[in-house]
């Protein structure tokens, strides 16, 4: 299965998504904010198949994280999450760098499908 890095500042949601994706057989690493995720990416030399990140987080938001990750690890598939329309608008124009933006709230089935679609896009590239 895939190696996935999740950056989400909301503990409950992060834990839920980590558990769901782990049950699907993925190797999941978690970070509570963008700065921590960027640190993990650097220490692991970008050895992830997917970055799943919230847009709105403290220290470093998901847009800044996505821009840095895409620059340093161009083969990394990036999937953004947000509950805010204005944050979704901020992601507009990043289509060449990100796979998609998922709107919160979502069901576990929806996030699993979105993750699988993002991973499948990597295999087609």
PDB file of C-alpha atoms in Angstrom:
ATOM      1  CA  UNK A   1       0.000   0.000   0.000  1.00  0.00           C
ATOM      2  CA  UNK A   2       0.967   3.654   0.133  1.00  0.00           C
ATOM      3  CA  UNK A   3       3.028   5.774   2.490  1.00  0.00           C
ATOM      4  CA  UNK A   4       0.948   8.818   3.507  1.00  0.00           C
ATOM      5  CA  UNK A   5       1.808  11.950   5.516  1.00  0.00           C
ATOM      6  CA  UNK A   6      -1.174  13.667   7.122  1.00  0.00           C
ATOM      7  CA  UNK A   7      -0.956  17.251   8.399  1.00  0.00           C
ATOM      8  CA  UNK A   8      -4.062  18.235  10.380  1.00  0.00           C
ATOM      9  CA  UNK A   9      -4.208  20.392  13.506  1.00  0.00           C
ATOM     10  CA  UNK A  10      -7.547  19.028  14.738  1.00  0.00           C
ATOM     11  CA  UNK A  11      -6.563  15.998  16.832  1.00  0.00           C
ATOM     12  CA  UNK A  12      -9.881  14.154  16.600  1.00  0.00           C
ATOM     13  CA  UNK A  13     -10.111  14.407  12.823  1.00  0.00           C
ATOM     14  CA  UNK A  14      -6.443  13.555  12.334  1.00  0.00           C
ATOM     15  CA  UNK A  15      -6.733  10.467  14.540  1.00  0.00           C
ATOM     16  CA  UNK A  16      -9.882   9.333  12.753  1.00  0.00           C
ATOM     17  CA  UNK A  17      -8.349   9.665   9.280  1.00  0.00           C
ATOM     18  CA  UNK A  18      -5.081   8.038  10.400  1.00  0.00           C
ATOM     19  CA  UNK A  19      -6.996   5.071  11.806  1.00  0.00           C
ATOM     20  CA  UNK A  20      -9.172   4.697   8.696  1.00  0.00           C
ATOM     21  CA  UNK A  21      -6.240   4.826   6.278  1.00  0.00           C
ATOM     22  CA  UNK A  22      -4.146   2.506   8.452  1.00  0.00           C
ATOM     23  CA  UNK A  23      -7.006  -0.012   8.441  1.00  0.00           C
ATOM     24  CA  UNK A  24      -6.887   0.158   4.638  1.00  0.00           C
ATOM     25  CA  UNK A  25      -3.270  -0.996   4.839  1.00  0.00           C
ATOM     26  CA  UNK A  26      -1.482   2.320   4.342  1.00  0.00           C
ATOM     27  CA  UNK A  27       1.621   3.354   6.269  1.00  0.00           C
ATOM     28  CA  UNK A  28       0.493   6.657   7.783  1.00  0.00           C
ATOM     29  CA  UNK A  29       2.665   9.297   9.475  1.00  0.00           C
ATOM     30  CA  UNK A  30       0.973  12.238  11.187  1.00  0.00           C
ATOM     31  CA  UNK A  31       1.810  15.855  11.945  1.00  0.00           C
ATOM     32  CA  UNK A  32      -0.181  18.445  13.917  1.00  0.00           C
ATOM     33  CA  UNK A  33       0.772  21.380  11.669  1.00  0.00           C
ATOM     34  CA  UNK A  34       2.499  22.278   8.443  1.00  0.00           C
ATOM     35  CA  UNK A  35       5.863  23.062  10.008  1.00  0.00           C
ATOM     36  CA  UNK A  36       6.014  19.632  11.651  1.00  0.00           C
ATOM     37  CA  UNK A  37       4.961  17.994   8.366  1.00  0.00           C
ATOM     38  CA  UNK A  38       7.675  19.845   6.443  1.00  0.00           C
ATOM     39  CA  UNK A  39      10.221  18.721   9.032  1.00  0.00           C
ATOM     40  CA  UNK A  40       9.078  15.099   8.639  1.00  0.00           C
ATOM     41  CA  UNK A  41       9.246  15.391   4.838  1.00  0.00           C
ATOM     42  CA  UNK A  42      12.813  16.652   5.091  1.00  0.00           C
ATOM     43  CA  UNK A  43      13.953  13.999   7.547  1.00  0.00           C
ATOM     44  CA  UNK A  44      12.338  11.276   5.428  1.00  0.00           C
ATOM     45  CA  UNK A  45      13.713  12.822   2.191  1.00  0.00           C
ATOM     46  CA  UNK A  46      10.190  13.067   0.764  1.00  0.00           C
ATOM     47  CA  UNK A  47       9.698   9.312   0.796  1.00  0.00           C
ATOM     48  CA  UNK A  48       5.903   9.489   0.788  1.00  0.00           C
ATOM     49  CA  UNK A  49       3.354   8.689  -1.893  1.00  0.00           C
ATOM     50  CA  UNK A  50       0.817  11.242  -0.695  1.00  0.00           C
ATOM     51  CA  UNK A  51       0.637  14.397   1.405  1.00  0.00           C
ATOM     52  CA  UNK A  52      -2.851  14.944   2.833  1.00  0.00           C
ATOM     53  CA  UNK A  53      -2.999  18.346   4.487  1.00  0.00           C
ATOM     54  CA  UNK A  54      -5.505  20.743   5.942  1.00  0.00           C
ATOM     55  CA  UNK A  55      -5.233  24.244   4.504  1.00  0.00           C
ATOM     56  CA  UNK A  56      -5.897  26.202   7.686  1.00  0.00           C
ATOM     57  CA  UNK A  57      -3.345  25.345  10.395  1.00  0.00           C
ATOM     58  CA  UNK A  58      -1.107  27.215  12.832  1.00  0.00           C
ATOM     59  CA  UNK A  59       2.611  27.866  12.245  1.00  0.00           C
ATOM     60  CA  UNK A  60       2.552  26.895   8.557  1.00  0.00           C
ATOM     61  CA  UNK A  61      -0.687  26.486   6.642  1.00  0.00           C
ATOM     62  CA  UNK A  62      -1.378  23.813   4.057  1.00  0.00           C
ATOM     63  CA  UNK A  63      -0.834  26.127   1.079  1.00  0.00           C
ATOM     64  CA  UNK A  64       2.692  27.033   2.218  1.00  0.00           C
ATOM     65  CA  UNK A  65       3.346  23.367   2.997  1.00  0.00           C
ATOM     66  CA  UNK A  66       2.059  22.305  -0.441  1.00  0.00           C
ATOM     67  CA  UNK A  67       4.231  24.893  -2.195  1.00  0.00           C
ATOM     68  CA  UNK A  68       7.362  23.794  -0.321  1.00  0.00           C
ATOM     69  CA  UNK A  69       6.607  20.084  -0.749  1.00  0.00           C
ATOM     70  CA  UNK A  70       5.879  20.439  -4.471  1.00  0.00           C
ATOM     71  CA  UNK A  71       9.106  22.398  -4.994  1.00  0.00           C
ATOM     72  CA  UNK A  72      11.300  19.933  -3.102  1.00  0.00           C
ATOM     73  CA  UNK A  73       9.475  16.680  -3.965  1.00  0.00           C
ATOM     74  CA  UNK A  74       7.783  17.096  -7.360  1.00  0.00           C
ATOM     75  CA  UNK A  75       6.635  13.454  -7.506  1.00  0.00           C
ATOM     76  CA  UNK A  76       4.677  13.766  -4.247  1.00  0.00           C
ATOM     77  CA  UNK A  77       0.900  13.783  -4.753  1.00  0.00           C
ATOM     78  CA  UNK A  78      -0.755  16.511  -2.667  1.00  0.00           C
ATOM     79  CA  UNK A  79      -4.352  16.462  -1.486  1.00  0.00           C
ATOM     80  CA  UNK A  80      -5.729  19.448   0.439  1.00  0.00           C
ATOM     81  CA  UNK A  81      -8.617  19.544   2.933  1.00  0.00           C
ATOM     82  CA  UNK A  82     -10.647  22.538   4.106  1.00  0.00           C
ATOM     83  CA  UNK A  83     -13.942  23.488   5.672  1.00  0.00           C
ATOM     84  CA  UNK A  84     -13.694  27.097   4.510  1.00  0.00           C
ATOM     85  CA  UNK A  85     -14.725  28.433   1.098  1.00  0.00           C
ATOM     86  CA  UNK A  86     -12.177  31.257   1.276  1.00  0.00           C
ATOM     87  CA  UNK A  87      -9.400  28.732   1.902  1.00  0.00           C
ATOM     88  CA  UNK A  88     -10.584  26.679  -1.064  1.00  0.00           C
ATOM     89  CA  UNK A  89     -10.290  29.854  -3.164  1.00  0.00           C
ATOM     90  CA  UNK A  90      -6.691  30.273  -1.982  1.00  0.00           C
ATOM     91  CA  UNK A  91      -5.943  26.844  -3.467  1.00  0.00           C
ATOM     92  CA  UNK A  92      -7.296  27.968  -6.826  1.00  0.00           C
ATOM     93  CA  UNK A  93      -4.397  28.307  -9.213  1.00  0.00           C
ATOM     94  CA  UNK A  94      -2.423  25.485  -7.621  1.00  0.00           C
ATOM     95  CA  UNK A  95      -3.976  22.864  -9.910  1.00  0.00           C
ATOM     96  CA  UNK A  96      -0.583  22.014 -11.387  1.00  0.00           C
ATOM     97  CA  UNK A  97       0.787  21.278  -7.900  1.00  0.00           C
ATOM     98  CA  UNK A  98      -2.111  19.602  -6.120  1.00  0.00           C
ATOM     99  CA  UNK A  99      -4.390  16.721  -7.002  1.00  0.00           C
ATOM    100  CA  UNK A 100      -7.594  18.071  -5.422  1.00  0.00           C
ATOM    101  CA  UNK A 101      -9.214  19.905  -2.508  1.00  0.00           C
ATOM    102  CA  UNK A 102     -11.593  17.921  -0.301  1.00  0.00           C
ATOM    103  CA  UNK A 103     -14.316  19.822   1.507  1.00  0.00           C
ATOM    104  CA  UNK A 104     -14.887  19.130   5.212  1.00  0.00           C
ATOM    105  CA  UNK A 105     -16.868  17.641   6.713  1.00  0.00           C
ATOM    106  CA  UNK A 106     -16.427  14.401   4.815  1.00  0.00           C
ATOM    107  CA  UNK A 107     -17.265  10.789   5.591  1.00  0.00           C
ATOM    108  CA  UNK A 108     -14.559   8.188   6.051  1.00  0.00           C
ATOM    109  CA  UNK A 109     -15.745   6.573   2.823  1.00  0.00           C
ATOM    110  CA  UNK A 110     -15.303   9.900   0.986  1.00  0.00           C
ATOM    111  CA  UNK A 111     -11.776  10.475   2.287  1.00  0.00           C
ATOM    112  CA  UNK A 112     -10.797   6.896   1.446  1.00  0.00           C
ATOM    113  CA  UNK A 113     -12.062   7.337  -2.126  1.00  0.00           C
ATOM    114  CA  UNK A 114     -10.300  10.700  -2.472  1.00  0.00           C
ATOM    115  CA  UNK A 115      -7.030   9.214  -1.201  1.00  0.00           C
ATOM    116  CA  UNK A 116      -7.314   6.245  -3.560  1.00  0.00           C
ATOM    117  CA  UNK A 117      -8.044   8.518  -6.532  1.00  0.00           C
ATOM    118  CA  UNK A 118      -5.026  10.657  -5.664  1.00  0.00           C
ATOM    119  CA  UNK A 119      -2.812   7.572  -5.378  1.00  0.00           C
ATOM    120  CA  UNK A 120      -4.168   6.207  -8.658  1.00  0.00           C
ATOM    121  CA  UNK A 121      -3.277   9.504 -10.359  1.00  0.00           C
ATOM    122  CA  UNK A 122       0.322   9.020  -9.229  1.00  0.00           C
ATOM    123  CA  UNK A 123       0.432   5.594 -10.852  1.00  0.00           C
ATOM    124  CA  UNK A 124      -0.827   7.073 -14.152  1.00  0.00           C
ATOM    125  CA  UNK A 125       1.785   9.834 -14.222  1.00  0.00           C
TER     126      UNK A 125
END
